[in-house]
Short mmCIF file of C-alpha atoms in Angstrom, two decimals:
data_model
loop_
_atom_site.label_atom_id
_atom_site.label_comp_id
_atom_site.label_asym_id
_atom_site.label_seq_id
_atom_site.Cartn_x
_atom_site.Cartn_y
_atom_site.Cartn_z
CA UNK A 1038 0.00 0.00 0.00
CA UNK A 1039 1.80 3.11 -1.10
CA UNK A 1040 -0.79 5.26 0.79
CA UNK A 1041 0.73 4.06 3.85
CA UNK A 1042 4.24 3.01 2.97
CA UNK A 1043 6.98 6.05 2.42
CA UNK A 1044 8.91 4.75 -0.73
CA UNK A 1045 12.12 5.03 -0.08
CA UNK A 1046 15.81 2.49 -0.17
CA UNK A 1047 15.13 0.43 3.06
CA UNK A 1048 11.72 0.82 3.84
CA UNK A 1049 9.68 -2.79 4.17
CA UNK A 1050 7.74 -3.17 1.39
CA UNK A 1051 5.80 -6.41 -0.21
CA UNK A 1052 7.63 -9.18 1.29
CA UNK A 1053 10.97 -7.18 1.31
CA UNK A 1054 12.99 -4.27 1.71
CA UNK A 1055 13.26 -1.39 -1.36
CA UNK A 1056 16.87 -1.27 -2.40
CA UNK A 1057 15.94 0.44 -5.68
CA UNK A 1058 14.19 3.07 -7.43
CA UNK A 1059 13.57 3.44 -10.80
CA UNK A 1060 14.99 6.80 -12.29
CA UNK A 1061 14.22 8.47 -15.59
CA UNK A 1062 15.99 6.40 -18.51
CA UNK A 1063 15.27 3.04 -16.18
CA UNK A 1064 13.21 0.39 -18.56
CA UNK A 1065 9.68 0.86 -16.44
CA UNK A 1066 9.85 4.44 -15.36
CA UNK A 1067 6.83 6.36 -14.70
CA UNK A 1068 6.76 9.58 -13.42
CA UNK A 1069 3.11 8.89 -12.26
CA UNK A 1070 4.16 5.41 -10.64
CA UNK A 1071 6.81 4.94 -8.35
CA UNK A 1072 8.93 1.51 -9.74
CA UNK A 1073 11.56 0.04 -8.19
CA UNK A 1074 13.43 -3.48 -7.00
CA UNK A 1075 12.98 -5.14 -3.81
CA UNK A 1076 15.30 -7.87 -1.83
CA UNK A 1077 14.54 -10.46 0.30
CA UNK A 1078 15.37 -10.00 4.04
CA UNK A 1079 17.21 -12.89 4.34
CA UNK A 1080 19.34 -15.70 1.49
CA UNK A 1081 17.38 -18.30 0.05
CA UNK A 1082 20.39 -20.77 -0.29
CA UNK A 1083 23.84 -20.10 1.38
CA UNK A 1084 25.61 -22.70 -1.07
CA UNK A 1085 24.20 -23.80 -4.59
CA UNK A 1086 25.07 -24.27 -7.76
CA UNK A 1087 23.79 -21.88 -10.95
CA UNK A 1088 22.47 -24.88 -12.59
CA UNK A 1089 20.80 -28.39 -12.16
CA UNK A 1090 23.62 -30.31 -13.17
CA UNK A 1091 23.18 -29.74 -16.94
CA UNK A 1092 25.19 -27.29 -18.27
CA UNK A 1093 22.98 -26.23 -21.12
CA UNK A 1094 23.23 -22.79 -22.65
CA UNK A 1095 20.29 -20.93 -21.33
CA UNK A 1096 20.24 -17.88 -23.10
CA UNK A 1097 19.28 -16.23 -20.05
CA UNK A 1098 21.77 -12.82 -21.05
CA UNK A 1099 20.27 -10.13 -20.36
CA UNK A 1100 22.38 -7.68 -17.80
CA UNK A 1101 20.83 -4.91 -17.29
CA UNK A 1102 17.45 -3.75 -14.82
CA UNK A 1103 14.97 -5.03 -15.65
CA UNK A 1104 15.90 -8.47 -17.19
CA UNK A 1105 16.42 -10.73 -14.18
CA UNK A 1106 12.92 -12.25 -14.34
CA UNK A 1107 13.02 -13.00 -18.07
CA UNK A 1108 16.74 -14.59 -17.16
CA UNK A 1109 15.30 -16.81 -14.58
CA UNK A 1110 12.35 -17.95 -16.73
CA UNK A 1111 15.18 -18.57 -19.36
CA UNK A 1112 16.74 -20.81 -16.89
CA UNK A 1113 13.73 -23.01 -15.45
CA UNK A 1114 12.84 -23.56 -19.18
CA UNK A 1115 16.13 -25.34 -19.94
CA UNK A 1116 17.23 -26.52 -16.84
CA UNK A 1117 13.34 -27.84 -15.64
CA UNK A 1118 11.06 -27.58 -12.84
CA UNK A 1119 13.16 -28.98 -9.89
CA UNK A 1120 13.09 -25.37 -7.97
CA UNK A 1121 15.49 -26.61 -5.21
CA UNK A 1122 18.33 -27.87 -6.38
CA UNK A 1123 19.61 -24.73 -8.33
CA UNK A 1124 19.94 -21.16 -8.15
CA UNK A 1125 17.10 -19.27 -10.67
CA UNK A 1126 14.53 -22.53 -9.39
CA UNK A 1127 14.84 -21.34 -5.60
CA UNK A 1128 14.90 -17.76 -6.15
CA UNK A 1129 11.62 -18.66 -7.97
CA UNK A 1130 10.24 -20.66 -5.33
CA UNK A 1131 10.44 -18.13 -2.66
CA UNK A 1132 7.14 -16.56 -1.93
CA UNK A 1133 8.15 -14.01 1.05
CA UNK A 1134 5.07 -11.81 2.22
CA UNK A 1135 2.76 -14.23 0.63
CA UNK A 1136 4.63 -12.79 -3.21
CA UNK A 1137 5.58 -15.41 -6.24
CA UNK A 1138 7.35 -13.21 -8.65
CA UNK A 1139 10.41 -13.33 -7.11
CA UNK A 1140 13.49 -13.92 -9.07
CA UNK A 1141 17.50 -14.36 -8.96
CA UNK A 1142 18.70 -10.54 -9.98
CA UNK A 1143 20.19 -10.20 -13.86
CA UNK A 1144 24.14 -8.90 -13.48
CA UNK A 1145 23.07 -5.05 -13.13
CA UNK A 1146 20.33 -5.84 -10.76
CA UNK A 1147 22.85 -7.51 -8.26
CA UNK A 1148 25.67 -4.82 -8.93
CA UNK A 1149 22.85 -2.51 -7.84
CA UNK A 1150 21.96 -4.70 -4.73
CA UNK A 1151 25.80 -4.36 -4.13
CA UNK A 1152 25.71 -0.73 -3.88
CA UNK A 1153 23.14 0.04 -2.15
CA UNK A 1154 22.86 -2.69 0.33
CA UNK A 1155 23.95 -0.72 3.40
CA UNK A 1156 21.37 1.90 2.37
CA UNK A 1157 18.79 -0.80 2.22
CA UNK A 1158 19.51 -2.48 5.60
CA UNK A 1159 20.97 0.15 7.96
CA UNK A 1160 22.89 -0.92 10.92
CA UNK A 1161 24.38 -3.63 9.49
CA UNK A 1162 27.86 -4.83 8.79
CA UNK A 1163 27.88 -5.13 4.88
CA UNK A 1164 24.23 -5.12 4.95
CA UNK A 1165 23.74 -7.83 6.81
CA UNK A 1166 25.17 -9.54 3.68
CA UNK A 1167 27.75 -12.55 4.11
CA UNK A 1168 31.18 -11.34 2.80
CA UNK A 1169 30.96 -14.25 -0.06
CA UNK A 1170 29.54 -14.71 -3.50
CA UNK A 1171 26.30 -14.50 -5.53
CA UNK A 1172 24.93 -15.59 -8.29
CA UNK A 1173 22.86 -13.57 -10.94
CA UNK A 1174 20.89 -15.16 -13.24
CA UNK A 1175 23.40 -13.45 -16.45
CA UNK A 1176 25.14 -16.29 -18.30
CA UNK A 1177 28.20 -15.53 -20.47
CA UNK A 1178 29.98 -17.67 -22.95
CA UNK A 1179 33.64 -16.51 -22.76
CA UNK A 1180 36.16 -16.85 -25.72
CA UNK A 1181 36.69 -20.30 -25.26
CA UNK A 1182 32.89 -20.81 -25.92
CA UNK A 1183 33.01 -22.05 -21.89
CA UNK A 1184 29.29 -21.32 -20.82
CA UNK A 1185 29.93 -19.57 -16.86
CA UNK A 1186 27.38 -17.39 -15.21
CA UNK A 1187 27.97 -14.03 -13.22
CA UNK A 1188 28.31 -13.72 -9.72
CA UNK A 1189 29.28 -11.17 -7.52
CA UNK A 1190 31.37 -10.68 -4.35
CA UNK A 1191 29.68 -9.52 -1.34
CA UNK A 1192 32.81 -8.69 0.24
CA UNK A 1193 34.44 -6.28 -2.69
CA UNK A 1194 31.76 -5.98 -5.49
CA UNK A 1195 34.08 -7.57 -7.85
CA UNK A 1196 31.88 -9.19 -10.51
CA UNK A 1197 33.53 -12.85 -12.14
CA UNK A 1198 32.37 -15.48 -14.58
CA UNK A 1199 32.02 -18.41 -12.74
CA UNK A 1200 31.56 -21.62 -13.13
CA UNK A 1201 27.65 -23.02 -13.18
CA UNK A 1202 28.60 -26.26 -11.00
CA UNK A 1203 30.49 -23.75 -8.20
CA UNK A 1204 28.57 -23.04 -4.92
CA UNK A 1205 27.50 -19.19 -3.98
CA UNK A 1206 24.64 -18.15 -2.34
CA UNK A 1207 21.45 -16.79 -3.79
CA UNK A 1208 19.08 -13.82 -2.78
CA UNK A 1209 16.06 -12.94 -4.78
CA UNK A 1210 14.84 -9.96 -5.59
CA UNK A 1211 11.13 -8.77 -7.13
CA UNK A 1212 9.67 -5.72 -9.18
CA UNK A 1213 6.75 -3.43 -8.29
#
C-alpha cells in the first residue's frame, strides 16, 4: 500500500525491503508510478550451484534492470522444474510476504543490490550480507565458448564469470 508506505531504499515493502528506485531512462519508469526493485530480508540458499547439473546454454543474457525475471524464466525452461536444487529454481520458489514473482537478480540488478545494500539495511555490517559470492541469473559464454554465469562478491563488489557447477549463495529480488 503506497498510501501508507513512504517509498524510499530500506523501507519494508511487499515481502521485502526497497533497495531500488527506478529513475528516468530506467526500462519501467513512470513519473506517475513509483517503480523500483525489492530484496529479500534474508538468502534463500547459502551454497548452490547456478544450474541443475546440466550445463545447457540458457540464453538467459540479459544484464541490465529489468531483465532478471526473463533470465530466470530462461533458466527453469532449460534446466526444468526442480526449484530446489539450483539457483534461478529457488529464487523462484520463494514466496516471502505471501509474493511469487520473485526472481534471482540479472548482473546489473545484483551490482545494484551491491551498492546500495547498506542503504537498504541500515545498521548492518555489509548489509547484513555474508562477505561471499552470488549468483545472478546473467550467463556468459567466454572466448573459449566455456558457458559460466555471473556472480558477484559480497565482500568487494568484484563481478567474475564463474563456473555453473560452483557453490555461492542466492538472494532474490522482485519488481513493483
Amino acid at each position: 500500500n503506497t498510501s501508507t508506505t513512504k517509498l524510499v531504499v530500506g523501507a519494508e515493502y511487499q515481502g521485502g525491503k526497497i533497495f531500488y528506485l527506478l529513475v528516468p531512462g530506467d526500462p519501467g519508469y513512470d513519473i506517475n508510478t513509483p517503480h523500483g526493485l525489492i530484496v529479500a530480508t534474508s538468502d534463500q540458499s547459502t551454497g548452490i550451484q547456478w544450474h541443475n547439473g546440466l550445463n545447457t546454454l540458457t540464453n538467459a543474457t540479459g544484464t541490465a534492470l529489468g531483465t532478471g525475471l526473463s533470465n530466470t524464466n530462461a533458466i527453469i525452461l532449460s534446466q526444468g522444474n526442480m526449484y530446489t536444487n539450483y539457483a534461478a529454481g529457488i529464487a523462484r520458489a520463494y514466496k516471502g510476504g505471501g509474493y511469487n514473482d520473485w526472481y534471482l537478480p540479472s548482473k546489473d540488478e545484483l551490482n545494484t543490490l551491491y551498492a546500495n545494500r547498506e542503504a537498504t539495511f541500515k545498521g548492518h555490517t555489509n548489509g547484513g550480507f555474508p562477505a561471499t559470492f552470488f549468483w545472478s541469473s546473467t550467463e556468459h559464454t567466454d572466448v573459449n565458448l566455456h558457458v559460466v554465469a555471473w556472480s558477484q562478491s559480497f565482500h568487494n563488489g568484484v563481478q567474475s564469470r564463474s563456473v555453473k557447477g560452483s557453490s555461492s549463495n542466492v538472494r532474490a529480488i522482485r519488481a513493483f
